[in-house]
Short mmCIF file of C-alpha atoms and ligand atoms in Angstrom, two decimals:
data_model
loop_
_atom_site.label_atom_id
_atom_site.label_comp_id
_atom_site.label_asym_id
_atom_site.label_seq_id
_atom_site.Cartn_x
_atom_site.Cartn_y
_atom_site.Cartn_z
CA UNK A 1 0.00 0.00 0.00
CA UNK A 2 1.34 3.33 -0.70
CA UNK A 3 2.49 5.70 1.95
CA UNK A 4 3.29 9.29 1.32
CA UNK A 5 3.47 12.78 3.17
CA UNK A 6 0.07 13.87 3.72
CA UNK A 7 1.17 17.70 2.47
CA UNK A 8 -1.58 20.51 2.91
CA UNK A 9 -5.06 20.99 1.76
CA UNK A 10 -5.55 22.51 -1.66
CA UNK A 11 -5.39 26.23 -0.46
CA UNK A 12 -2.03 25.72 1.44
CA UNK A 13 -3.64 27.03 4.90
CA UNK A 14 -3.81 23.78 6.63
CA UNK A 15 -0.75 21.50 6.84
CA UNK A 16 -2.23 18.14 7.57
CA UNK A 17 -0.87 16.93 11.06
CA UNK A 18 -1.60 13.41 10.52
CA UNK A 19 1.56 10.84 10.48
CA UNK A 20 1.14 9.66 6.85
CA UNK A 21 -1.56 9.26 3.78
CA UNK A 22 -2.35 6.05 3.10
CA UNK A 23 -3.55 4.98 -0.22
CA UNK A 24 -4.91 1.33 -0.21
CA UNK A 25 -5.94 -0.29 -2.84
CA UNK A 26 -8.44 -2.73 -1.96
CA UNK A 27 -11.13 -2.60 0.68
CA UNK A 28 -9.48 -5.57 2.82
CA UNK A 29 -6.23 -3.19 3.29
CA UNK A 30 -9.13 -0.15 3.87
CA UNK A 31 -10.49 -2.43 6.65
CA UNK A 32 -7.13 -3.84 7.97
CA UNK A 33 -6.08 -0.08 8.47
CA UNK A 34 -9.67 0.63 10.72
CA UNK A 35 -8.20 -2.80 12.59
CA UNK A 36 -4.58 -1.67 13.32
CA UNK A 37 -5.13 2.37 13.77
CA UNK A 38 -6.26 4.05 16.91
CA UNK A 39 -7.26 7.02 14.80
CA UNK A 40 -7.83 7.35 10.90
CA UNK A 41 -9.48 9.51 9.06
CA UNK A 42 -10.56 9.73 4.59
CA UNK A 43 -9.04 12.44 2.88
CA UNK A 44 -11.13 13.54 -0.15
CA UNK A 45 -9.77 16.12 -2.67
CA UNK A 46 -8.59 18.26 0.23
CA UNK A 47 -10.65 20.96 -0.89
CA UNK A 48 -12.34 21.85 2.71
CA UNK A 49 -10.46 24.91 4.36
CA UNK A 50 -10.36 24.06 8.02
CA UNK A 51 -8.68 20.99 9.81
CA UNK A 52 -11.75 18.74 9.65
CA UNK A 53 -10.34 16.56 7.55
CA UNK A 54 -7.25 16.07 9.50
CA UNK A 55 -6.37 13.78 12.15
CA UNK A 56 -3.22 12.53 14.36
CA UNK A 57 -3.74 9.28 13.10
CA UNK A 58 -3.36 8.42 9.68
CA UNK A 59 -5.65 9.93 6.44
CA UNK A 60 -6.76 7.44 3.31
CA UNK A 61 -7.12 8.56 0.31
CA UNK A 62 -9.59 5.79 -1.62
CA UNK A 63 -8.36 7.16 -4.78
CA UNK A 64 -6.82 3.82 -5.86
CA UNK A 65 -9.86 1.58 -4.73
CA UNK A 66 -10.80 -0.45 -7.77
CA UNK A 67 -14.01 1.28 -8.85
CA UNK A 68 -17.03 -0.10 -10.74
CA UNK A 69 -18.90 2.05 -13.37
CA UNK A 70 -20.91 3.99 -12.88
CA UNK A 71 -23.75 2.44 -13.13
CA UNK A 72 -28.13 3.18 -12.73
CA UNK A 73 -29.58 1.42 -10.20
CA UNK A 74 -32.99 2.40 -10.50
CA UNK A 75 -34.47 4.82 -13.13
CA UNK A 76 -33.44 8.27 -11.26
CA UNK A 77 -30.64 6.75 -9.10
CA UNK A 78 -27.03 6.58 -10.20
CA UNK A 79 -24.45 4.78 -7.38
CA UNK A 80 -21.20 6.46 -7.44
CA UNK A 81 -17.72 5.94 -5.87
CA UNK A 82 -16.69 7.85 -2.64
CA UNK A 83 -13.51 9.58 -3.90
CA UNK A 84 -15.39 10.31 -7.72
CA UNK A 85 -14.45 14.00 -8.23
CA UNK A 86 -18.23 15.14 -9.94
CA UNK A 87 -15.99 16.03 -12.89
CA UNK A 88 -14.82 12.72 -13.47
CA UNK A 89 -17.94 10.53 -13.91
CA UNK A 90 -20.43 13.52 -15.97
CA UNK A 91 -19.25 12.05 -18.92
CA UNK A 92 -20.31 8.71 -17.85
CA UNK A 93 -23.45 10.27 -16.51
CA UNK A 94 -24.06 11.91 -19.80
CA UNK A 95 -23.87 8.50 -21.56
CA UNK A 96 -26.71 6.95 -19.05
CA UNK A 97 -28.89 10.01 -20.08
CA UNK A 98 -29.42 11.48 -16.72
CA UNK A 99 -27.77 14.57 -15.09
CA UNK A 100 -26.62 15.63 -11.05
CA UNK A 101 -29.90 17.98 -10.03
CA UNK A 102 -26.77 20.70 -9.32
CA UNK A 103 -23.39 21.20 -8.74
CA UNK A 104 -21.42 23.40 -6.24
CA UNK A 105 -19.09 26.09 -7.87
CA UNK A 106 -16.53 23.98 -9.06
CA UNK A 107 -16.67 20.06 -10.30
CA UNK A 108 -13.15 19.00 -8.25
CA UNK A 109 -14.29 18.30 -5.23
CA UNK A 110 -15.28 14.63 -4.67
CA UNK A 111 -18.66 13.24 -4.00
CA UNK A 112 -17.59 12.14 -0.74
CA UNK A 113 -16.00 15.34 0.70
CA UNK A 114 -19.03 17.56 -0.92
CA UNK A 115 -22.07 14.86 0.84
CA UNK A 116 -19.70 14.86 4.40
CA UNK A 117 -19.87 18.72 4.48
CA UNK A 118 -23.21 19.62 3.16
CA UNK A 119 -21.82 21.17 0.14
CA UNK A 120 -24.20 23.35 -2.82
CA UNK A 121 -24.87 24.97 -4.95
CA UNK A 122 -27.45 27.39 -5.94
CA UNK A 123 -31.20 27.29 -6.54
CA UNK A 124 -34.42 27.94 -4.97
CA UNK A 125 -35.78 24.29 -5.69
CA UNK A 126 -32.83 22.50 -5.11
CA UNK A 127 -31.14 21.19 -2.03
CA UNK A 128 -27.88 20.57 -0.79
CA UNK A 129 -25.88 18.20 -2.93
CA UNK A 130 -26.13 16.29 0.24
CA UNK A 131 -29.81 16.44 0.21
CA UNK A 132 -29.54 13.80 -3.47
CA UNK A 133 -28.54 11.19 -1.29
CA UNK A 134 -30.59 8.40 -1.38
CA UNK A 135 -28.42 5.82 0.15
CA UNK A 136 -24.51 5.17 1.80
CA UNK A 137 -22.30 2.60 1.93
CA UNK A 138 -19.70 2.73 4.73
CA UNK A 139 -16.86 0.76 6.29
CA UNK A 140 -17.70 1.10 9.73
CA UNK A 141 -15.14 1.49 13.03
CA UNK A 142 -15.90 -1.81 13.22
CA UNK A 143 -14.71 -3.19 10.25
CA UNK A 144 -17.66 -4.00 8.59
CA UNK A 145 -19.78 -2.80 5.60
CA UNK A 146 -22.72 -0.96 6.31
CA UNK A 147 -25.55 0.32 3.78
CA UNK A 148 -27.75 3.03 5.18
CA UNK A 149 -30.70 3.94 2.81
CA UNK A 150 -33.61 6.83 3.02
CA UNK A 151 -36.43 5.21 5.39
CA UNK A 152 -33.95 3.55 7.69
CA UNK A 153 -34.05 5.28 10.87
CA UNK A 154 -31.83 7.92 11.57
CA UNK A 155 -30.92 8.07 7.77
CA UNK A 156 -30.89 11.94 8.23
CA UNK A 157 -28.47 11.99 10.60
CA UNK A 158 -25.80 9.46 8.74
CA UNK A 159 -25.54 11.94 5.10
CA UNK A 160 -23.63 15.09 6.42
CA UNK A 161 -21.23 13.11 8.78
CA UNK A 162 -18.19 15.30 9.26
CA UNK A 163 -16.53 12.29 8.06
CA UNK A 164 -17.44 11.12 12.06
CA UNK A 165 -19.08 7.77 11.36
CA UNK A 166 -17.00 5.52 9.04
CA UNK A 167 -15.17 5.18 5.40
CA UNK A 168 -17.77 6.12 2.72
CA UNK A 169 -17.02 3.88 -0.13
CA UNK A 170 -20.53 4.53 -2.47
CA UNK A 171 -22.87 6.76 -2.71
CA UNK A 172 -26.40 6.25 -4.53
CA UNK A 173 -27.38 9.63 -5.63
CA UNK A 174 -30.80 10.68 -7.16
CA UNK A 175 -30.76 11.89 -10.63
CA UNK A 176 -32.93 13.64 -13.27
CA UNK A 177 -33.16 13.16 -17.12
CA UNK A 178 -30.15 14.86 -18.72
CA UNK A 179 -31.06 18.76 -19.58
CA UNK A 180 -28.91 21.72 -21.16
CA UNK A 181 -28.31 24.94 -19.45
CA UNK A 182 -27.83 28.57 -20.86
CA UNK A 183 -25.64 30.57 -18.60
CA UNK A 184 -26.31 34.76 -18.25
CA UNK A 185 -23.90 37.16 -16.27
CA UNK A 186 -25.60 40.55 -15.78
CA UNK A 187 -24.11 43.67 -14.64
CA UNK A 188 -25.37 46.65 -12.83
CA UNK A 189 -27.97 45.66 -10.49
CA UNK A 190 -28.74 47.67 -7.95
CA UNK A 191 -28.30 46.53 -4.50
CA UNK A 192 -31.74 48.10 -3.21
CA UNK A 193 -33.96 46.42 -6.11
CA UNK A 194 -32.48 43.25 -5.32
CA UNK A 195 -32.97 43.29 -1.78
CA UNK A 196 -37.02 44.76 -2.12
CA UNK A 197 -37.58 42.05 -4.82
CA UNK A 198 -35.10 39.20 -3.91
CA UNK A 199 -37.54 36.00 -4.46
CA UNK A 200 -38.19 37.64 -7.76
CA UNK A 201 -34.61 37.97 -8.49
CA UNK A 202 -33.51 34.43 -7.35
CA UNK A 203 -36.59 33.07 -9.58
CA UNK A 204 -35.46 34.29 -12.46
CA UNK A 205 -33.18 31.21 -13.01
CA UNK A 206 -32.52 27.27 -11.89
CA UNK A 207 -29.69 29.14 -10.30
CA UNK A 208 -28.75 32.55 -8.81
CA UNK A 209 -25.57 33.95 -7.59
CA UNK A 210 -24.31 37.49 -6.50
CA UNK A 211 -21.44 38.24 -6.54
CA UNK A 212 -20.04 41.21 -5.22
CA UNK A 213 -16.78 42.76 -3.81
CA UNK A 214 -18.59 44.62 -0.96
CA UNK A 215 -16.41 47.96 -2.75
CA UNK A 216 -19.34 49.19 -4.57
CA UNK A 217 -22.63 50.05 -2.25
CA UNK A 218 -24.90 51.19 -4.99
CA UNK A 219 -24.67 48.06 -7.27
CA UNK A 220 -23.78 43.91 -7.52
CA UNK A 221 -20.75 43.72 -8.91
CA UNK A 222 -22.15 40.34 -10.97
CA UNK A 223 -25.30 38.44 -11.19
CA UNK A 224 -24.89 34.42 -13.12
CA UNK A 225 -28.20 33.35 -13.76
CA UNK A 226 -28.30 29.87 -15.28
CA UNK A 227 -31.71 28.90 -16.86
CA UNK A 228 -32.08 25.77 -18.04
CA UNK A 229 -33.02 25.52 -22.29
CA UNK A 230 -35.42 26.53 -23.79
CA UNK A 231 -35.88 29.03 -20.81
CA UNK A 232 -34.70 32.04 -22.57
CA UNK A 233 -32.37 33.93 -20.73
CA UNK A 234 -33.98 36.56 -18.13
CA UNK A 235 -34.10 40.25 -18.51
CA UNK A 236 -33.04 42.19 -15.27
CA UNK A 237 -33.36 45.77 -16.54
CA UNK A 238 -36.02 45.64 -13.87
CA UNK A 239 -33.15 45.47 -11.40
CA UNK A 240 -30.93 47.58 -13.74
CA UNK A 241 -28.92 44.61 -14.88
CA UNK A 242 -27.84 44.47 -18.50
CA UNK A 243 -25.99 41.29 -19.86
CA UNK A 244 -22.10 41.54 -19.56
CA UNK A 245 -20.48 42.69 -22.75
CA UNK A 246 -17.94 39.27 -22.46
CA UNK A 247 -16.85 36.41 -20.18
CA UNK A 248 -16.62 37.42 -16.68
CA UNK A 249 -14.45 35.44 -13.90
CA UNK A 250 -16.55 36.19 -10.50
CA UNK A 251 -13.52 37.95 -8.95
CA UNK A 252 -13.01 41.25 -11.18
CA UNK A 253 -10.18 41.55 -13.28
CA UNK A 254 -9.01 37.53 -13.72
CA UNK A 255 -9.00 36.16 -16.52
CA UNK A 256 -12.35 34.03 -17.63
CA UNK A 257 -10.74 31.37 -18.97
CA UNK A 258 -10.82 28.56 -16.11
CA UNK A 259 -14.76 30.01 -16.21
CA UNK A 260 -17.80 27.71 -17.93
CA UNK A 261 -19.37 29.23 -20.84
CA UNK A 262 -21.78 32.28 -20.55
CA UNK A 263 -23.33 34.49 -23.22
CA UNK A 264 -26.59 33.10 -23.13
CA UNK A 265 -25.09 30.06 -24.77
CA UNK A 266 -26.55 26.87 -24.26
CA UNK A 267 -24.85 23.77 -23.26
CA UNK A 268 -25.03 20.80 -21.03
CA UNK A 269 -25.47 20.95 -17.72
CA UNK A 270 -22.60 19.76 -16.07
CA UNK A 271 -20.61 22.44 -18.23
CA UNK A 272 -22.33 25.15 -17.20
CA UNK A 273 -23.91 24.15 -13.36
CA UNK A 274 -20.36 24.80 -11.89
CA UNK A 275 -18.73 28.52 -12.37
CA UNK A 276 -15.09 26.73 -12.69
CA UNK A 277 -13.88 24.21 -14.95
CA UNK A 278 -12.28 20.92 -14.57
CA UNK A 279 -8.43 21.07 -15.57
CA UNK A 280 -8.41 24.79 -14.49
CA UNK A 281 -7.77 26.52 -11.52
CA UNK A 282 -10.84 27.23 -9.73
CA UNK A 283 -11.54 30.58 -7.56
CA UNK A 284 -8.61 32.66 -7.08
CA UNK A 285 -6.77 29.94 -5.51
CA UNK A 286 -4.49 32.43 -3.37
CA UNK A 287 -7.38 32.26 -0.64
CA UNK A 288 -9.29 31.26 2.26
CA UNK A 289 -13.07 30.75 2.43
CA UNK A 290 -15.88 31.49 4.57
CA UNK A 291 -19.24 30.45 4.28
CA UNK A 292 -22.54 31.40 6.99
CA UNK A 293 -25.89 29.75 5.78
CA UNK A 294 -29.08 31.76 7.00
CA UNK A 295 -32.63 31.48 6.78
CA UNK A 296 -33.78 32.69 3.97
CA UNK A 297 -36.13 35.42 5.61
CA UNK A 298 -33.00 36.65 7.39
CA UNK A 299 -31.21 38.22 4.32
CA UNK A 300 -31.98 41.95 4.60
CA UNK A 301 -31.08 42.17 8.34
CA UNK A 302 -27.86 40.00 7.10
CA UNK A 303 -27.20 42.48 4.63
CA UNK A 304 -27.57 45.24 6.47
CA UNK A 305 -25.46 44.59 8.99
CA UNK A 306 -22.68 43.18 6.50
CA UNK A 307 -23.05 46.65 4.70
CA UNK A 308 -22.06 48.47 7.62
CA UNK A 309 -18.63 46.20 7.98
CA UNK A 310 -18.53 46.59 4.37
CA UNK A 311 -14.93 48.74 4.21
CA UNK A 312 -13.20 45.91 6.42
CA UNK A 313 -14.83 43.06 4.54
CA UNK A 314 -13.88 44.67 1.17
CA UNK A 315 -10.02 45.48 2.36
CA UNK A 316 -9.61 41.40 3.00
CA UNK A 317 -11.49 39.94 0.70
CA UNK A 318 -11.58 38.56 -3.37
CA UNK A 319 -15.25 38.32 -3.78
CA UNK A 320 -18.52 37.12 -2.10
CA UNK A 321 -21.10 35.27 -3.09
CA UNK A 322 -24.91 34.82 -2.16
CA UNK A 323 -26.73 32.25 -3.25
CA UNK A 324 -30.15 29.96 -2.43
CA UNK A 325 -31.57 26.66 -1.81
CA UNK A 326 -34.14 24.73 -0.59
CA UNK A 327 -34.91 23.42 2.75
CA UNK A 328 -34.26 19.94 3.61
CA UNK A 329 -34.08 17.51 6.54
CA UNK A 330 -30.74 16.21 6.78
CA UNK A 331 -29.41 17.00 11.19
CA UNK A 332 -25.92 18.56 10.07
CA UNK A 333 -26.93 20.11 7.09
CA UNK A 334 -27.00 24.29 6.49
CA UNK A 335 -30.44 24.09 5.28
CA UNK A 336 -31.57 21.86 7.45
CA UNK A 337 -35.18 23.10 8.41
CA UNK A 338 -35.99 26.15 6.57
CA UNK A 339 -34.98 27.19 3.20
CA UNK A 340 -31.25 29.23 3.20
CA UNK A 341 -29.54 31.66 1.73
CA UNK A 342 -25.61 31.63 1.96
CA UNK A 343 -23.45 34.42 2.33
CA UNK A 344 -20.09 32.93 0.82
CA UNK A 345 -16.44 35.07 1.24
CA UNK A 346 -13.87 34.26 -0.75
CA UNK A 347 -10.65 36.09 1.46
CA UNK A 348 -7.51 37.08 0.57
CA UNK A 349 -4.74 34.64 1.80
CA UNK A 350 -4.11 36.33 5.25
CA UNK A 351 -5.41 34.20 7.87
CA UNK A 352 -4.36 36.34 10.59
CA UNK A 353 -6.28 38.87 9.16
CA UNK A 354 -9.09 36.87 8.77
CA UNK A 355 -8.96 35.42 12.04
CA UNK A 356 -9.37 38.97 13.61
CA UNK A 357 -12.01 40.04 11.41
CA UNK A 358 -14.53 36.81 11.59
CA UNK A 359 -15.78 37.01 15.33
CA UNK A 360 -17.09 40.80 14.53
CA UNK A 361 -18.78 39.17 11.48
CA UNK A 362 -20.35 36.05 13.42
CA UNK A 363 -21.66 38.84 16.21
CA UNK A 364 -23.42 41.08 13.67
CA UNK A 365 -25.05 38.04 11.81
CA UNK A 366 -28.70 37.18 12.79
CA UNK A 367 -28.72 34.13 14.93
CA UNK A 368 -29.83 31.86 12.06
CA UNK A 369 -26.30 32.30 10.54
CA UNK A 370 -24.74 28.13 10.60
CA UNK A 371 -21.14 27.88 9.74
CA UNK A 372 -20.06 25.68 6.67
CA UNK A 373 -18.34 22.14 8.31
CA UNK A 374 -15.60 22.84 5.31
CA UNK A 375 -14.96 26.27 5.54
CA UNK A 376 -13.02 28.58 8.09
CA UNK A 377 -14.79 30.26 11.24
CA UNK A 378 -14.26 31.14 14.53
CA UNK A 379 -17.66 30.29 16.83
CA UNK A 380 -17.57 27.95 19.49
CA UNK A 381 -19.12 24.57 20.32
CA UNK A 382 -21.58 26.17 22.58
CA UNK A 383 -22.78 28.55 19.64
CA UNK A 384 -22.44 25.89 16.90
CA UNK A 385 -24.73 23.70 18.33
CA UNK A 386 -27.54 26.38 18.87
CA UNK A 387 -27.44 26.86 14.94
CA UNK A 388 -27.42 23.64 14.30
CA UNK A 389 -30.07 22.07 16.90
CA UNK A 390 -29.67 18.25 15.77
CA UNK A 391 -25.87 18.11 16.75
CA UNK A 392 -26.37 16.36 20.14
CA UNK A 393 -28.43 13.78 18.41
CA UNK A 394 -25.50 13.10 16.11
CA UNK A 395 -22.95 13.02 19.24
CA UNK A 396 -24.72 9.98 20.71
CA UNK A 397 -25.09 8.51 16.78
CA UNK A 398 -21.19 8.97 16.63
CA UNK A 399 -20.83 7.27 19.83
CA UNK A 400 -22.93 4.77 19.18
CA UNK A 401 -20.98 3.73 15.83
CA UNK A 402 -17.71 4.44 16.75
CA UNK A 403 -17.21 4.07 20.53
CA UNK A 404 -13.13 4.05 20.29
CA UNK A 405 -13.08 7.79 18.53
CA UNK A 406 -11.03 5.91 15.45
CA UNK A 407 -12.88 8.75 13.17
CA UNK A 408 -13.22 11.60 15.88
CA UNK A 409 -10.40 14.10 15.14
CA UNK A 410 -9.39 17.98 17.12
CA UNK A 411 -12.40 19.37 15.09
CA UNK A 412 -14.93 17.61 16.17
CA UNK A 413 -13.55 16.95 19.31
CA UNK A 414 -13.82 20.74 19.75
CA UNK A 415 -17.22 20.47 19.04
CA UNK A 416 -18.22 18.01 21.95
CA UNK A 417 -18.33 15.03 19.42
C1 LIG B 1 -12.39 26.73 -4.84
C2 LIG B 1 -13.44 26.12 -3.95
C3 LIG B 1 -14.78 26.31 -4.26
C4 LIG B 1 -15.77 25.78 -3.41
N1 LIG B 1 -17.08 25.94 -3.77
C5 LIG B 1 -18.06 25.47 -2.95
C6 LIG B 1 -19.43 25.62 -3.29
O1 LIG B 1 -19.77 26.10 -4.37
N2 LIG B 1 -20.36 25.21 -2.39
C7 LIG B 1 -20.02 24.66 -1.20
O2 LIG B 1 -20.91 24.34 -0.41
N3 LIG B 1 -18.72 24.43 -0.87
C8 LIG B 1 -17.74 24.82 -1.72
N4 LIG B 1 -16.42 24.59 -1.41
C9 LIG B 1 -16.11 23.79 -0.21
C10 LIG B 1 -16.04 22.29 -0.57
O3 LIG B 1 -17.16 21.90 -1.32
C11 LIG B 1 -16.05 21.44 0.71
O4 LIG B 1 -14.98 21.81 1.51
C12 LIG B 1 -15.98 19.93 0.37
O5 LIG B 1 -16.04 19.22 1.58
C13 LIG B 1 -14.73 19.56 -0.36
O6 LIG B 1 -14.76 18.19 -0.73
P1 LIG B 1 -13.39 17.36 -0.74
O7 LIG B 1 -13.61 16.16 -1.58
O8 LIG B 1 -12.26 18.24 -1.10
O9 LIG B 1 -13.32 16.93 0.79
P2 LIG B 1 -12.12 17.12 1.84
O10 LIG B 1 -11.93 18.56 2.10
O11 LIG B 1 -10.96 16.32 1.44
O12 LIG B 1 -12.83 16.44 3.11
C14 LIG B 1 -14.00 16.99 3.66
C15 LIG B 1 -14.58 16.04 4.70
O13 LIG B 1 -15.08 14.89 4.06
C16 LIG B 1 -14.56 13.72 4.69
N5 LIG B 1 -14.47 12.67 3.69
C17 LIG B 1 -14.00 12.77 2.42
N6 LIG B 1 -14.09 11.57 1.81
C18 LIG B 1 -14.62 10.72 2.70
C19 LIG B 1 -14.99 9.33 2.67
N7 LIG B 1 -14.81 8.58 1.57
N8 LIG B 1 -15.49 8.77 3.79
C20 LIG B 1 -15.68 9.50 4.92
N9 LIG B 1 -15.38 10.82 5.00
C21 LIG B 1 -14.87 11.42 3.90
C22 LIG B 1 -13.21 14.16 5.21
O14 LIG B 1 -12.76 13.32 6.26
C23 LIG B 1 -13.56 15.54 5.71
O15 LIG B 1 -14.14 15.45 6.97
C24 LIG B 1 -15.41 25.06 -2.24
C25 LIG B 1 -14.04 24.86 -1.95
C26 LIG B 1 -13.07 25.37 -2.80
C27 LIG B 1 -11.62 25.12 -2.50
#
C-alpha cells in the first residue's frame, strides 16, 4: 500500500498533522487499516479549508480503490464511488442520459468530501448536494460494511457526517433526465432592487448567484443566472442589470478562462452548473473561504449589517457570493429546516487577518447564521450547536458507531463530538 506525506489541503492554509496518507488499494487493506489504527481519518480532494479533515492518526485517500462504473440502479438513481471527483464521472453520466440535479461552484471536489460537508450549490428548488442522497455505503469502526438507505431510521443523521461515522465507499445519488443549461452574467444591479424584490430575483433562473466585492454600495458587482433551455435567458433591466459585454471570472479583473461558458449560450449541464472548470484553476486559488448559511427570511437584516462592515470586509477579501436553496431535513446540514440563503467570502490569503475580522462578522449576523463544516470560522461549540439544533443527536449517533473515537479528530472533538 502506498504511503506518502500527507502535504496541505488545496489552499495551502492547513498543513495536515496526521503521520502519513495512506492509499490502499483494496477494501481488505481499507479495513485492515480501521483494525490496526487508533485514529484514521478519509481524505477527499482536500478541498475543505479548516482541519476537519485532518487527524493525528493516519488519512486514506480511496483514490486507488478499484471502482465499478458507474452504473443506474434504479431509473433516477445513479451509485457512485466515494472519492469520484463530480468532474470525473459527468461524462459517464451523460452517456446513461441522466444529469446531477446541481453542482457546487466547481466540479473537483469529490462526492464524498461535498455529501460529508453539506456542500451546494445554488437554486431555490434545489437542495444541498447532500440532500440527493438516497443511500450510503460505509466501512464502519468496526470493520464491517454498512448500507444506510432513506427510510432507515436515523438516515438523516448518517448523510452530512463530518466524516465522524466511518469510510464512505458509495454513494447512490438521485438523478434527473439529462437537460442543457444557458448561462447569463448581468451587470449593474442595484443593490436596493435586489434586496425589495429578492424571491423575484432568485426566480429568475434554476440558479442565482451574486457576486459582489462589498467595494461598490450602490450596485452587484455580478449576477450568473443559469436557466435551463429553452428558458430564454432573463431580462433584469427591472433590477438595472444588462448582460455583460464578455466572459466574466466572479472575482473582477481575472482572466475568464478557467470560467464555464456564458453568453446566453446553451450547453449541457454539467458544463455550465459549476462557475469553474475541470483542468483549471478554480476561484482565485491564493485564498481562504468562509461560508454562513441563513434562513432565507433573514437576508436583509444580514445584509444590512454586512453593509455596515462593508470597508473591512472589502479590504480582506476577493469576492462574495450569495446564493439559495431549498430546505431539507438532513441534522448537520446548512439548510436543514428552513430554506437558506448563503453568504459565501472568498478572502484574501491572510489568515491572521481573517482570524481577527470573523468574530465581529459572526456577532453582527442574525442568529440563524450556521457555519459551513468545510470552511473557516471562529464560533464555538456552545454557539455551533444552537445553529445547528440536531448536533447532540449526532454526538450519541457517533458514539454509538464508533465508541473508540477511530474517526473523531481535534475538530470535532472541539465540538463536543
Ligand atoms: C475553490 C473552492 C470552491 C468551493 N465551492 C463550494 C461551493 O460552491 N459550495 C459549497 O458548499 N462548498 C464549496 N467549497 C467547499 C467544498 O465543497 C467542501 O470543503 C468539500 O467538503 C470539499 O470536498 P473534498 O472532496 O475536497 O473533501 P475534503 O476537504 O478532502 O474532506 C472533507 C470532509 O469529508 C470527509 N471525507 C472525504 N471523503 C470521505 C470518505 N470517503 N469517507 C468519509 N469521509 C470522507 C473528510 O474526512 C472531511 O471530513 C469550495 C471549496 C473550494 C476550495
Amino acid at each position: 500500500m502506498h504511503a506518502q506525506h500527507p502535504g496541505t489541503n488545496w489552499a495551502g492554509n492547513i498543513a495536515y498533522g496526521a503521520r502519513t496518507l495512506f492509499t490502499p488499494r483494496s477494501l481488505d487493506e481499507v479495513a485492515d487499516l480501521v483494525a490496526r489504527e487508533p485514529r484514521l481519518r478519509v481524505l477527499g480532494s482536500r478541498h475543505s479549508f479548516n482541519g476537519l479533515a485532518d487527524t493525528d492518526g493516519v488519512l486514506l485517500s480511496l483514490a486507488a480503490l478499484p471502482q465499478e462504473p458507474v452504473a443506474l440502479i434504479a431509473d433516477d438513481v445513479v451509485r457512485v464511488p466515494a472519492a469520484a471527483r463530480h468532474g470525473d464521472v459527468v461524462a459517464e453520466l451523460a452517456d446513461l442520459g441522466v444529469a446531477l440535479q446541481n453542482l457546487a461552484s466547481l466540479p473537483h471536489i469529490s462526492f464524498a468530501g461535498a455529501v460529508a460537508t453539506g456542500t451546494h450549490g445554488s437554486g431555490d428548488g434545489i437542495g444541498t448536494l447532500s440532500s440527493h442522497v438516497e443511500a450510503i455505503d460505509f466501512l464502519g469502526a468496526d470493520g464491517e460494511l454498512h448500507r444506510i438507505a432513506r427510510g432507515d431510521a436515523d438516515f438523516e443523521g448518517h448523510v452530512v457526517h463530518l466524516g465522524a461515522l466511518g469510510i464512505v465507499v458509495s454513494l447512490d445519488i438521485r438523478v434527473v433526465p439529462a437537460f442543457d443549461v444557458a448561462q447569463t452574467v448581468y451587470e449593474g444591479v442595484t443593490w436596493d432592487a435586489a434586496l425589495a424584490e429578492f424571491d423575484a430575483l432568485t426566480s429568475l433562473g434554476a440558479s442565482v448567484s451574486c457576486f459582489t466585492t462589498w467595494r461598490d454600495v450602490e450596485r452587484i458587482d455580478q449576477v450568473w443566472v443559469k436557466s435551463r433551455v429553452p428558458a430564454p435567458a432573463p431580462d433584469l433591466s427591472a433590477f438595472g442589470g444588462r448582460p455583460a459585454d464578455g466572459p466574466r471570472h466572479p472575482v473582477p479583473g481575472m482572466d475568464p478562462t478557467p470560467c464555464t461558458r456564458q453568453g446566453g449560450v446553451p450547453g449541457p449541464w454539467y458544463d455550465r452548473l459549476p462557475h469553474f472548470r475541470l483542468g483549471f484553476t478554480p476561484s482565485a486559488s491564493a485564498e481562504i473561504q468562509s461560508e454562513y448559511l441563513l434562513d432565507r427570511a433573514d437576508l436583509p437584516a444580514a445584509m444590512a449589517a454586512l453593509r455596515r462592515m462593508d470597508r473591512r470586509i472589502a479590504r480582506l477579501l476577493h469576492v462574495s457570493e450569495i446564493r439559495t436553496m431549498a430546505a431539507d431535513d438532513l441534522w448537520l446540514s446548512p439548510a436543514y429546516g428552513r430554506d437558506t440563503v448563503g453568504i459565501h467570502l472568498t478572502w484574501r490569503d491572510d489568515a491572521a487577518a481573517v482570524a481577527a475580522l470573523l468574530p465581529d462578522i459572526e456577532a453582527a449576523l442574525p442568529a440563524s447564521a450556521r457555519p459551513h463544516w468545510g470552511k473557516v470560522f471562529s464560533m464555538g461549540a456552545a454557539e455551533v450547536h444552537r445553529r445547528y439544533p440536531r448536533l447532540v443527536e449526532f454526538a450519541d449517533l457517533r458514539q454509538s458507531l464508533d465508541p473508540e473515537r477511530k474517526f473523531v479528530n481535534d475538530f470535532l472533538a472541539g465540538l463536543g463530538l
